[in-house]
mmCIF file of C-alpha atoms in Angstrom:
data_model
loop_
_atom_site.group_PDB
_atom_site.id
_atom_site.type_symbol
_atom_site.label_atom_id
_atom_site.label_comp_id
_atom_site.label_asym_id
_atom_site.label_seq_id
_atom_site.Cartn_x
_atom_site.Cartn_y
_atom_site.Cartn_z
ATOM 1 C CA MET H 1 57.571 -51.092 159.777
ATOM 2 C CA ALA H 2 56.160 -54.707 159.238
ATOM 3 C CA SER H 3 57.145 -54.705 155.962
ATOM 4 C CA LEU H 4 60.880 -53.378 156.673
ATOM 5 C CA ASP H 5 61.280 -56.212 158.969
ATOM 6 C CA ARG H 6 59.971 -59.019 156.947
ATOM 7 C CA ASN H 7 62.219 -57.954 154.124
ATOM 8 C CA ASN H 8 65.456 -57.612 156.521
ATOM 9 C CA LYS H 9 64.534 -61.323 157.964
ATOM 10 C CA ILE H 10 64.037 -62.638 154.084
ATOM 11 C CA LEU H 11 67.590 -61.199 153.504
ATOM 12 C CA LEU H 12 68.840 -63.060 156.639
ATOM 13 C CA ASP H 13 67.642 -66.140 155.370
ATOM 14 C CA LEU H 14 68.972 -65.663 152.165
ATOM 15 C CA VAL H 15 72.499 -64.915 153.319
ATOM 16 C CA ARG H 16 72.511 -68.112 155.420
ATOM 17 C CA GLN H 17 71.915 -70.211 151.816
ATOM 18 C CA PRO H 18 75.143 -72.119 150.744
ATOM 19 C CA GLY H 19 77.037 -69.576 148.236
ATOM 20 C CA ASN H 20 75.504 -66.630 150.051
ATOM 21 C CA ASN H 21 76.855 -67.130 153.444
ATOM 22 C CA ALA H 22 80.516 -66.073 152.386
ATOM 23 C CA CYS H 23 81.556 -62.997 150.928
ATOM 24 C CA ALA H 24 81.265 -63.373 147.014
ATOM 25 C CA ASP H 25 84.658 -61.095 146.942
ATOM 26 C CA CYS H 26 86.878 -62.272 149.540
ATOM 27 C CA GLY H 27 84.967 -65.288 150.873
ATOM 28 C CA ILE H 28 84.870 -64.293 154.561
ATOM 29 C CA PRO H 29 81.932 -65.688 156.456
ATOM 30 C CA GLU H 30 78.458 -64.020 157.008
ATOM 31 C CA PRO H 31 78.644 -60.956 155.027
ATOM 32 C CA ASP H 32 76.154 -58.506 155.950
ATOM 33 C CA TRP H 33 75.974 -56.108 153.116
ATOM 34 C CA ALA H 34 74.780 -56.724 149.382
ATOM 35 C CA SER H 35 74.974 -55.140 146.360
ATOM 36 C CA TYR H 36 71.594 -54.605 145.190
ATOM 37 C CA THR H 37 72.695 -54.186 141.635
ATOM 38 C CA LEU H 38 74.706 -56.954 140.966
ATOM 39 C CA GLY H 39 72.674 -59.145 143.427
ATOM 40 C CA ILE H 40 75.568 -60.554 145.599
ATOM 41 C CA PHE H 41 76.326 -60.754 149.478
ATOM 42 C CA VAL H 42 79.436 -58.856 150.533
ATOM 43 C CA CYS H 43 81.408 -58.291 153.648
ATOM 44 C CA LEU H 44 81.543 -54.611 155.114
ATOM 45 C CA ASN H 45 85.069 -54.459 153.552
ATOM 46 C CA CYS H 46 84.517 -55.519 150.192
ATOM 47 C CA SER H 47 81.110 -53.348 150.077
ATOM 48 C CA GLY H 48 83.720 -50.335 150.727
ATOM 49 C CA ILE H 49 85.317 -50.960 147.606
ATOM 50 C CA HIS H 50 82.072 -51.532 145.973
ATOM 51 C CA ARG H 51 80.879 -47.926 146.709
ATOM 52 C CA ASN H 52 83.782 -46.571 144.752
ATOM 53 C CA LEU H 53 81.927 -48.319 141.779
ATOM 54 C CA PRO H 54 78.972 -45.891 141.859
ATOM 55 C CA ASP H 55 78.090 -46.762 138.015
ATOM 56 C CA ILE H 56 78.177 -50.770 138.630
ATOM 57 C CA SER H 57 77.387 -51.486 142.125
ATOM 58 C CA LYS H 58 74.881 -49.832 144.759
ATOM 59 C CA VAL H 59 75.258 -51.477 148.478
ATOM 60 C CA LYS H 60 73.119 -51.681 151.365
ATOM 61 C CA SER H 61 73.481 -53.379 154.617
ATOM 62 C CA ILE H 62 70.988 -56.152 154.977
ATOM 63 C CA ARG H 63 70.225 -55.511 158.696
ATOM 64 C CA LEU H 64 70.031 -51.540 158.828
ATOM 65 C CA ASP H 65 68.678 -50.423 155.527
ATOM 66 C CA ILE H 66 65.410 -50.370 154.044
ATOM 67 C CA TRP H 67 65.066 -52.836 151.286
ATOM 68 C CA ASP H 68 61.818 -52.398 148.917
ATOM 69 C CA ASP H 69 60.199 -55.427 147.924
ATOM 70 C CA ALA H 70 61.280 -55.305 144.179
ATOM 71 C CA LEU H 71 65.131 -55.353 145.494
ATOM 72 C CA VAL H 72 64.479 -58.155 147.688
ATOM 73 C CA GLN H 73 63.194 -60.155 144.834
ATOM 74 C CA PHE H 74 65.811 -59.211 142.785
ATOM 75 C CA MET H 75 68.243 -60.697 145.462
ATOM 76 C CA ARG H 76 66.242 -63.756 145.349
ATOM 77 C CA GLU H 77 66.684 -64.389 141.981
ATOM 78 C CA ARG H 78 70.397 -63.411 141.795
ATOM 79 C CA GLY H 79 72.791 -64.458 144.664
ATOM 80 C CA ASN H 80 76.410 -65.266 144.867
ATOM 81 C CA SER H 81 76.418 -68.353 143.056
ATOM 82 C CA ALA H 82 74.895 -67.307 140.026
ATOM 83 C CA ALA H 83 76.951 -64.300 140.176
ATOM 84 C CA LYS H 84 80.335 -66.154 140.294
ATOM 85 C CA ALA H 85 78.957 -68.453 137.323
ATOM 86 C CA PHE H 86 78.860 -65.401 135.145
ATOM 87 C CA TYR H 87 81.496 -62.856 136.539
ATOM 88 C CA GLU H 88 84.177 -65.830 137.297
ATOM 89 C CA LYS H 89 83.162 -68.007 134.386
ATOM 90 C CA CYS H 90 86.730 -67.823 132.662
ATOM 91 C CA VAL H 91 89.124 -66.946 135.666
ATOM 92 C CA PRO H 92 92.678 -68.144 134.654
ATOM 93 C CA ALA H 93 94.135 -71.109 136.808
ATOM 94 C CA PHE H 94 97.029 -68.855 137.682
ATOM 95 C CA PHE H 95 95.256 -65.777 138.541
ATOM 96 C CA TYR H 96 95.122 -64.757 142.525
ATOM 97 C CA ARG H 97 92.023 -64.652 144.200
ATOM 98 C CA PRO H 98 92.125 -62.450 147.386
ATOM 99 C CA GLN H 99 91.173 -63.722 150.718
ATOM 100 C CA GLN H 100 90.221 -61.310 153.540
ATOM 101 C CA SER H 101 93.679 -60.878 155.145
ATOM 102 C CA ASP H 102 95.158 -59.656 151.813
ATOM 103 C CA CYS H 103 96.069 -56.301 150.931
ATOM 104 C CA PHE H 104 93.671 -53.391 149.652
ATOM 105 C CA VAL H 105 94.939 -53.306 146.522
ATOM 106 C CA LEU H 106 94.615 -57.061 145.482
ATOM 107 C CA LYS H 107 91.140 -56.918 146.498
ATOM 108 C CA ASP H 108 90.179 -53.541 144.718
ATOM 109 C CA GLN H 109 91.575 -54.916 141.542
ATOM 110 C CA TRP H 110 89.744 -58.365 142.027
ATOM 111 C CA ILE H 111 86.730 -56.399 142.107
ATOM 112 C CA ARG H 112 87.182 -54.135 139.618
ATOM 113 C CA ALA H 113 88.401 -56.700 136.962
ATOM 114 C CA LYS H 114 85.406 -58.951 137.964
ATOM 115 C CA TYR H 115 82.679 -56.301 137.652
ATOM 116 C CA GLU H 116 84.145 -52.841 135.916
ATOM 117 C CA ARG H 117 86.237 -54.484 133.263
ATOM 118 C CA ARG H 118 84.598 -57.863 133.392
ATOM 119 C CA GLU H 119 87.855 -59.655 132.239
ATOM 120 C CA PHE H 120 86.622 -63.057 133.296
ATOM 121 C CA THR H 121 83.203 -63.378 131.758
ATOM 122 C CA GLY H 122 84.465 -64.512 128.019
ATOM 123 C CA GLU H 123 82.481 -61.678 126.537
ATOM 124 C CA ASN H 124 85.664 -59.911 124.997
ATOM 125 C CA LYS H 125 87.947 -62.664 123.569
ATOM 126 C CA CYS H 126 89.474 -60.478 121.352
ATOM 127 C CA ARG H 127 91.111 -58.203 123.851
ATOM 128 C CA GLN H 128 93.512 -60.553 125.972
ATOM 129 C CA PRO H 129 94.616 -58.763 129.382
ATOM 130 C CA SER H 130 98.200 -57.487 129.745
ATOM 131 C CA TYR H 131 98.911 -60.324 132.269
ATOM 132 C CA CYS H 132 97.998 -62.908 129.779
ATOM 133 C CA SER H 133 100.565 -61.971 127.307
ATOM 134 C CA ASP H 134 103.853 -63.645 126.690
ATOM 135 C CA ARG H 135 105.468 -60.507 127.359
ATOM 136 C CA PHE H 136 104.638 -57.908 130.112
ATOM 137 C CA GLU H 137 106.796 -54.370 130.411
ATOM 138 C CA SER H 138 106.507 -51.895 132.618
ATOM 139 C CA THR H 139 108.195 -49.127 134.436
ATOM 140 C CA LEU H 140 108.160 -49.345 138.499
ATOM 141 C CA TRP H 141 109.640 -47.544 141.011
ATOM 142 C CA LYS H 142 112.497 -49.784 142.342
ATOM 143 C CA LYS H 143 114.362 -49.071 145.830
ATOM 144 C CA GLY H 144 117.832 -48.101 145.279
ATOM 145 C CA LYS H 145 120.969 -48.448 147.422
ATOM 146 C CA ASN H 146 120.208 -45.460 149.121
ATOM 147 C CA LYS H 147 118.275 -46.107 152.468
ATOM 148 C CA ARG H 148 114.457 -45.440 151.076
ATOM 149 C CA GLN H 149 115.106 -43.554 147.585
ATOM 150 C CA PHE H 150 113.104 -45.325 144.672
ATOM 151 C CA LEU H 151 114.182 -45.042 141.139
ATOM 152 C CA LYS H 152 112.440 -45.536 138.027
ATOM 153 C CA ARG H 153 113.188 -49.188 136.209
ATOM 154 C CA THR H 154 111.803 -50.797 133.425
ATOM 155 C CA PHE H 155 110.766 -54.579 133.899
ATOM 156 C CA LEU H 156 110.486 -56.846 131.418
ATOM 157 C CA LEU H 157 108.617 -60.207 132.054
ATOM 158 C CA SER H 158 109.001 -62.959 129.105
ATOM 159 C CA ARG H 159 107.286 -66.667 129.106
ATOM 160 C CA LYS H 160 109.279 -67.307 126.035
ATOM 161 C CA ASP H 161 112.511 -67.863 128.241
ATOM 162 C CA PHE H 162 110.997 -67.836 131.534
ATOM 163 C CA THR H 163 112.735 -64.775 132.929
ATOM 164 C CA LEU H 164 112.149 -61.197 134.366
ATOM 165 C CA ARG H 165 114.718 -58.563 133.591
ATOM 166 C CA TYR H 166 115.142 -55.113 134.543
ATOM 167 C CA PHE H 167 116.948 -51.977 132.904
ATOM 168 C CA ILE H 168 118.049 -48.630 133.945
ATOM 169 C CA LYS H 169 115.186 -46.767 132.796
ATOM 170 C CA GLU H 170 116.990 -43.834 131.285
ATOM 171 C CA ASP H 171 119.461 -46.293 129.150
ATOM 172 C CA VAL H 172 116.501 -48.339 127.869
ATOM 173 C CA SER H 173 114.573 -45.116 126.846
ATOM 174 C CA SER H 174 117.647 -43.200 125.229
ATOM 175 C CA ASP H 175 118.008 -43.068 121.637
ATOM 176 C CA THR H 176 121.156 -40.632 121.469
ATOM 177 C CA PRO H 177 124.314 -41.226 123.071
ATOM 178 C CA PRO H 178 125.898 -39.512 125.875
ATOM 179 C CA ASN H 179 127.247 -35.934 125.029
ATOM 180 C CA LEU H 180 131.036 -37.017 124.549
ATOM 181 C CA PHE H 181 131.664 -34.238 122.238
ATOM 182 C CA ASN H 182 131.371 -30.861 123.776
ATOM 183 C CA GLU H 183 132.307 -27.369 122.581
ATOM 184 C CA ARG H 184 135.987 -28.059 123.811
ATOM 185 C CA THR H 185 136.530 -31.152 121.783
ATOM 186 C CA LYS H 186 135.184 -29.733 118.355
ATOM 187 C CA PRO H 187 138.673 -28.527 117.657
ATOM 188 C CA LEU H 188 139.629 -32.516 117.737
ATOM 189 C CA LEU H 189 137.639 -33.218 114.549
ATOM 190 C CA VAL H 190 137.101 -36.808 116.058
ATOM 191 C CA PRO H 191 136.505 -38.815 112.752
ATOM 192 C CA ASN H 192 132.699 -39.868 112.005
ATOM 193 C CA LEU H 193 134.001 -43.549 112.077
ATOM 194 C CA VAL H 194 134.760 -43.351 115.647
ATOM 195 C CA LYS H 195 131.608 -41.291 116.455
ATOM 196 C CA SER H 196 129.540 -44.254 115.032
ATOM 197 C CA PHE H 197 131.114 -46.656 117.207
ATOM 198 C CA LEU H 198 131.219 -45.114 120.153
ATOM 199 C CA HIS H 199 127.380 -44.482 119.790
ATOM 200 C CA ALA H 200 126.754 -48.139 118.565
ATOM 201 C CA LEU H 201 128.692 -49.087 121.849
ATOM 202 C CA HIS H 202 126.314 -46.897 123.873
ATOM 203 C CA GLN H 203 123.240 -48.419 122.279
ATOM 204 C CA THR H 204 124.415 -51.843 122.749
ATOM 205 C CA LYS H 205 125.160 -51.093 126.706
ATOM 206 C CA SER H 206 122.078 -49.176 127.180
ATOM 207 C CA LYS H 207 119.895 -52.595 126.103
ATOM 208 C CA LEU H 208 121.914 -55.058 128.442
ATOM 209 C CA PRO H 209 119.519 -55.563 131.544
ATOM 210 C CA LYS H 210 120.816 -54.586 134.911
ATOM 211 C CA ALA H 211 119.632 -58.192 135.922
ATOM 212 C CA VAL H 212 118.455 -61.384 134.497
ATOM 213 C CA ILE H 213 116.539 -63.369 136.909
ATOM 214 C CA SER H 214 115.187 -66.834 136.628
ATOM 215 C CA MET H 215 111.636 -68.195 136.936
ATOM 216 C CA LYS H 216 113.445 -70.930 138.975
ATOM 217 C CA ASP H 217 113.174 -69.385 142.253
ATOM 218 C CA LEU H 218 111.216 -66.331 141.607
ATOM 219 C CA ASN H 219 108.499 -65.545 144.742
ATOM 220 C CA ALA H 220 106.738 -62.305 144.520
ATOM 221 C CA VAL H 221 104.173 -60.986 147.392
ATOM 222 C CA PHE H 222 102.703 -57.615 148.108
ATOM 223 C CA GLN H 223 104.446 -56.142 151.197
ATOM 224 C CA PRO H 224 102.608 -52.290 151.416
ATOM 225 C CA GLU H 225 103.323 -51.965 154.918
ATOM 226 C CA LYS H 226 107.297 -52.702 154.835
ATOM 227 C CA ILE H 227 107.622 -50.748 151.616
ATOM 228 C CA ASN H 228 105.270 -47.977 152.912
ATOM 229 C CA HIS H 229 103.180 -47.864 149.863
ATOM 230 C CA ALA H 230 99.534 -49.247 149.012
ATOM 231 C CA HIS H 231 100.585 -50.864 145.984
ATOM 232 C CA GLY H 232 104.257 -52.483 147.389
ATOM 233 C CA LEU H 233 105.323 -55.437 145.765
ATOM 234 C CA GLN H 234 108.449 -57.658 146.938
ATOM 235 C CA ILE H 235 110.164 -59.952 144.450
ATOM 236 C CA SER H 236 112.487 -62.618 145.647
ATOM 237 C CA PHE H 237 114.876 -65.057 143.818
ATOM 238 C CA ALA H 238 118.295 -67.078 144.263
ATOM 239 C CA ASN H 239 121.467 -65.007 143.704
ATOM 240 C CA GLY H 240 123.839 -67.957 143.913
ATOM 241 C CA LYS H 241 123.724 -69.251 147.513
ATOM 242 C CA ARG H 242 121.857 -65.938 148.957
ATOM 243 C CA THR H 243 118.273 -64.360 148.363
ATOM 244 C CA ARG H 244 118.198 -61.408 146.553
ATOM 245 C CA ASN H 245 114.881 -58.874 147.382
ATOM 246 C CA LEU H 246 113.767 -56.203 145.100
ATOM 247 C CA PHE H 247 111.346 -53.685 146.340
ATOM 248 C CA VAL H 248 108.916 -51.985 143.860
ATOM 249 C CA TYR H 249 105.779 -50.522 143.256
ATOM 250 C CA HIS H 250 103.435 -48.513 140.834
ATOM 251 C CA GLU H 251 101.092 -45.377 141.146
ATOM 252 C CA LYS H 252 98.213 -47.553 139.697
ATOM 253 C CA GLY H 253 97.000 -50.714 141.097
ATOM 254 C CA GLN H 254 96.103 -52.103 138.224
ATOM 255 C CA VAL H 255 99.247 -52.114 136.524
ATOM 256 C CA ILE H 256 101.107 -53.712 139.922
ATOM 257 C CA VAL H 257 98.545 -56.650 140.199
ATOM 258 C CA SER H 258 98.743 -57.111 136.365
ATOM 259 C CA LEU H 259 102.393 -57.608 136.970
ATOM 260 C CA PHE H 260 101.894 -60.085 140.158
ATOM 261 C CA ASN H 261 99.571 -62.151 137.880
ATOM 262 C CA ALA H 262 101.868 -62.180 134.957
ATOM 263 C CA ILE H 263 104.575 -63.508 137.184
ATOM 264 C CA ARG H 264 102.074 -66.284 138.723
ATOM 265 C CA ALA H 265 101.292 -66.802 135.166
ATOM 266 C CA THR H 266 104.993 -67.323 134.015
ATOM 267 C CA ARG H 267 105.808 -69.345 137.005
ATOM 268 C CA LEU H 268 103.043 -71.630 136.193
ATOM 269 C CA GLU H 269 104.148 -72.438 132.977
ATOM 270 C CA TYR H 270 107.757 -72.889 133.991
ATOM 271 C CA LEU H 271 106.107 -75.373 136.323
ATOM 272 C CA GLN H 272 104.269 -77.097 133.896
ATOM 273 C CA LYS H 273 107.463 -77.600 131.587
ATOM 274 C CA LYS H 274 109.056 -78.763 134.527
ATOM 275 C CA HIS H 275 106.583 -81.342 135.714
ATOM 276 C CA PRO H 276 104.441 -82.394 132.567
ATOM 277 C CA THR H 277 102.920 -85.333 134.308
ATOM 278 C CA LEU H 278 101.619 -83.185 137.246
ATOM 279 C CA GLN H 279 98.074 -81.219 136.728
ATOM 280 C CA ASP H 280 97.614 -77.590 137.614
ATOM 281 C CA VAL H 281 95.730 -78.074 140.901
ATOM 282 C CA ASP H 282 99.359 -79.722 142.061
ATOM 283 C CA LEU H 283 101.565 -76.758 140.785
ATOM 284 C CA ILE H 284 99.471 -73.791 141.827
ATOM 285 C CA PRO H 285 100.123 -74.146 145.431
ATOM 286 C CA GLU H 286 103.862 -74.337 144.671
ATOM 287 C CA MET H 287 103.685 -71.156 142.508
ATOM 288 C CA MET H 288 104.290 -68.694 145.151
ATOM 289 C CA GLY H 289 105.681 -69.189 148.712
ATOM 290 C CA CYS H 290 103.702 -67.086 151.515
ATOM 291 C CA CYS H 291 105.686 -65.309 154.357
ATOM 292 C CA LEU H 292 104.624 -67.420 157.376
ATOM 293 C CA LYS H 293 106.114 -64.957 159.734
ATOM 294 C CA GLU H 294 108.281 -61.628 159.607
ATOM 295 C CA GLY H 295 109.238 -59.352 162.384
ATOM 296 C CA TYR H 296 112.065 -58.134 164.662
ATOM 297 C CA MET H 297 113.551 -60.489 166.974
ATOM 298 C CA GLU H 298 117.104 -59.659 168.989
ATOM 299 C CA LYS H 299 119.870 -62.525 168.028
ATOM 300 C CA THR H 300 122.977 -63.498 169.742
ATOM 301 C CA GLY H 301 126.204 -65.581 168.226
ATOM 302 C CA PRO H 302 126.800 -69.474 168.189
ATOM 303 C CA THR H 303 128.544 -69.240 171.733
ATOM 304 C CA GLN H 304 125.547 -67.537 173.163
ATOM 305 C CA TRP H 305 127.955 -64.924 174.745
ATOM 306 C CA GLU H 306 127.796 -62.672 172.497
ATOM 307 C CA PRO H 307 125.912 -59.421 172.830
ATOM 308 C CA PHE H 308 122.405 -59.463 171.303
ATOM 309 C CA LYS H 309 121.703 -57.555 168.216
ATOM 310 C CA LYS H 310 118.023 -56.819 166.829
ATOM 311 C CA ARG H 311 117.637 -58.261 163.235
ATOM 312 C CA TRP H 312 114.681 -58.746 161.039
ATOM 313 C CA PHE H 313 113.727 -62.148 160.212
ATOM 314 C CA THR H 314 111.646 -63.778 157.828
ATOM 315 C CA LEU H 315 110.439 -67.256 157.653
ATOM 316 C CA CYS H 316 109.058 -68.997 154.531
ATOM 317 C CA SER H 317 107.291 -72.058 154.778
ATOM 318 C CA LYS H 318 108.005 -73.215 150.919
ATOM 319 C CA ASN H 319 111.763 -73.258 151.004
ATOM 320 C CA ARG H 320 111.649 -73.942 154.909
ATOM 321 C CA LYS H 321 114.408 -71.246 155.564
ATOM 322 C CA LEU H 322 114.928 -68.515 158.208
ATOM 323 C CA LEU H 323 116.567 -65.457 156.751
ATOM 324 C CA TYR H 324 117.585 -62.502 159.239
ATOM 325 C CA PHE H 325 118.614 -58.982 157.824
ATOM 326 C CA LYS H 326 119.874 -55.853 159.554
ATOM 327 C CA ASN H 327 116.833 -53.900 158.095
ATOM 328 C CA PRO H 328 113.463 -54.936 156.817
ATOM 329 C CA LEU H 329 114.034 -53.413 153.175
ATOM 330 C CA ASP H 330 117.827 -54.933 152.806
ATOM 331 C CA ALA H 331 118.556 -56.490 149.232
ATOM 332 C CA SER H 332 120.238 -59.603 150.634
ATOM 333 C CA GLU H 333 120.368 -61.317 154.111
ATOM 334 C CA LEU H 334 122.782 -61.399 156.528
ATOM 335 C CA GLY H 335 122.232 -65.220 157.152
ATOM 336 C CA ALA H 336 119.939 -68.010 156.786
ATOM 337 C CA VAL H 337 118.903 -71.033 158.888
ATOM 338 C CA PHE H 338 117.379 -73.853 157.632
ATOM 339 C CA ILE H 339 114.518 -75.633 159.307
ATOM 340 C CA GLY H 340 114.269 -79.423 159.110
ATOM 341 C CA THR H 341 111.730 -82.009 160.769
ATOM 342 C CA GLU H 342 111.511 -83.353 164.324
ATOM 343 C CA THR H 343 112.907 -86.924 163.170
ATOM 344 C CA HIS H 344 116.292 -84.686 161.823
ATOM 345 C CA ASN H 345 116.538 -83.151 165.375
ATOM 346 C CA TYR H 346 115.031 -79.770 164.506
ATOM 347 C CA ALA H 347 112.740 -78.535 167.518
ATOM 348 C CA ALA H 348 111.580 -75.316 168.838
ATOM 349 C CA ALA H 349 110.880 -74.380 172.579
ATOM 350 C CA GLU H 350 110.095 -71.130 174.714
ATOM 351 C CA ILE H 351 112.659 -69.911 176.992
ATOM 352 C CA GLY H 352 111.299 -69.189 180.134
ATOM 353 C CA GLY H 353 112.245 -67.121 183.339
ATOM 354 C CA PRO H 354 114.498 -63.860 183.624
ATOM 355 C CA SER H 355 117.749 -63.954 182.570
ATOM 356 C CA SER H 356 121.134 -61.493 183.219
ATOM 357 C CA ARG H 357 122.439 -62.700 179.552
ATOM 358 C CA ARG H 358 119.890 -61.625 177.581
ATOM 359 C CA GLY H 359 119.321 -58.718 175.531
ATOM 360 C CA ARG H 360 116.184 -55.751 175.983
ATOM 361 C CA TRP H 361 113.735 -58.225 175.237
ATOM 362 C CA HIS H 362 112.912 -61.163 177.419
ATOM 363 C CA CYS H 363 110.793 -63.279 175.741
ATOM 364 C CA GLY H 364 112.837 -66.020 174.672
ATOM 365 C CA VAL H 365 112.459 -68.868 171.726
ATOM 366 C CA THR H 366 115.250 -71.722 170.787
ATOM 367 C CA LEU H 367 115.301 -73.089 167.317
ATOM 368 C CA ARG H 368 117.558 -76.508 167.896
ATOM 369 C CA THR H 369 119.116 -77.951 164.652
ATOM 370 C CA PRO H 370 121.625 -80.742 164.375
ATOM 371 C CA ASP H 371 124.687 -78.348 164.715
ATOM 372 C CA ARG H 372 123.614 -75.616 166.622
ATOM 373 C CA GLU H 373 120.897 -74.177 168.845
ATOM 374 C CA PHE H 374 119.675 -70.651 168.057
ATOM 375 C CA VAL H 375 118.611 -68.322 170.600
ATOM 376 C CA PHE H 376 116.071 -65.408 169.555
ATOM 377 C CA MET H 377 114.302 -62.729 172.106
ATOM 378 C CA CYS H 378 110.894 -61.272 171.276
ATOM 379 C CA GLU H 379 109.590 -58.058 172.607
ATOM 380 C CA GLN H 380 105.943 -59.492 173.554
ATOM 381 C CA GLN H 381 104.851 -62.619 174.299
ATOM 382 C CA GLN H 382 102.211 -62.658 171.462
ATOM 383 C CA GLU H 383 105.304 -62.179 169.193
ATOM 384 C CA GLN H 384 106.915 -64.893 171.169
ATOM 385 C CA LYS H 385 103.863 -67.297 170.828
ATOM 386 C CA GLU H 386 103.746 -66.368 166.988
ATOM 387 C CA TRP H 387 107.001 -67.379 166.147
ATOM 388 C CA LEU H 388 106.998 -70.603 168.317
ATOM 389 C CA GLU H 389 103.808 -71.865 166.291
ATOM 390 C CA ALA H 390 105.374 -70.999 163.079
ATOM 391 C CA PHE H 391 108.573 -72.609 163.642
ATOM 392 C CA ARG H 392 106.808 -75.624 164.703
ATOM 393 C CA LYS H 393 104.547 -75.554 161.952
ATOM 394 C CA VAL H 394 107.835 -75.972 159.071
ATOM 395 C CA ILE H 395 108.906 -78.713 161.572
ATOM 396 C CA ALA H 396 106.182 -80.433 161.224
ATOM 397 C CA GLN H 397 105.612 -80.677 157.880
ATOM 398 C CA PRO H 398 107.126 -83.379 155.661
ATOM 399 C CA MET H 399 110.348 -82.758 153.635
ATOM 400 C CA THR H 400 110.497 -83.128 149.972
ATOM 401 C CA ALA H 401 113.314 -84.197 147.665
ATOM 402 C CA GLU H 402 113.939 -80.674 146.869
ATOM 403 C CA ASP H 403 114.400 -79.340 150.618
ATOM 404 C CA TYR H 404 116.851 -82.232 151.228
ATOM 405 C CA ALA H 405 118.628 -80.901 148.482
ATOM 406 C CA ASN H 406 118.620 -77.397 149.899
ATOM 407 C CA GLU H 407 119.720 -78.312 153.144
ATOM 408 C CA ALA H 408 122.797 -80.158 151.921
ATOM 409 C CA ASN H 409 123.547 -76.977 149.766
ATOM 410 C CA MET H 410 123.537 -75.010 152.905
ATOM 411 C CA ILE H 411 125.356 -77.369 154.741
ATOM 412 C CA ARG H 412 128.066 -77.380 151.748
ATOM 413 C CA GLY H 413 128.309 -73.800 151.875
ATOM 414 C CA LYS H 414 128.810 -73.265 155.612
#
């Protein structure tokens, strides 16, 4: 027992040292598990992922489990900093490093890429991961127009022209024309020349993409809960004056995370070309915009006498826009509100006290803009607090030249 206590105390001292005092994989402070085959300290959640790699990583609690002297000595000799220097030696600048709050598939594939596939050690310079290539192609399940129906579509990402295209899978893979000449039409004896022309026309149409998406305003974020799939990815982009959302997933976590990082790589290269004087450290935060807050609120009209309607709202700090949809999985928004700074007469405030004019929900928030005051109602006080904090965070951040241009475009579009 004395040896057990001594070894556990040694491990607790080791985990307090710089480098070891945060999870080796997600960065959360005070990890209390360790991989005694890799020599790293990890949190409870990441230790669960390590358990799925029994041939590579074996984990124990540094507080509750028994540790032999030899294993403790191994942990002394290794540690998170040494492991990071080896397993993360060649992580590309664009590659997303998951944090504690990220979804499971991102953390799972980060850990597998590091320790199982050893993608960042520099050992396999001849084998380039798919997300590093100039062309990334994959067949994904994409949400169609009919409620929650998902259809197979082929996506093609190109760094050469900074585009993401998607095709109707059946058209892309088809090498034969549709059956235009059935038994009833045989007596007509359509000339071979016409047949060849129709076949060529079909082949040409089959190669045309359903959409061509520029990297200029493209954003990608994992949304497993919204899409109701562990590997759900939301791809958003500007479509004229509106935002277009695509909701996709792939059965394999490695494929969808590779696509996500390939998009990040293409976005970074696009930004490098657009801003040749800036460093990667300045461009990386601009690669993707995070959703600051999402959820349902009730909204009334401009006179504030219209009936309240339940809408799904999304607030993005990168473009300073509050978008609202009828449903979370709608392809395009019903409307958008630009949020400027306090010096430009933008403000957010809590509505206090009950009112008969409000909807079913009674926790109100007002968002003031130069030409209108919006009234939103939240179901719970916690939601009200979170929306207020999110609005005020956007209002507090300085506007860029691009923000002023976006504001002017939205005003002109009204």
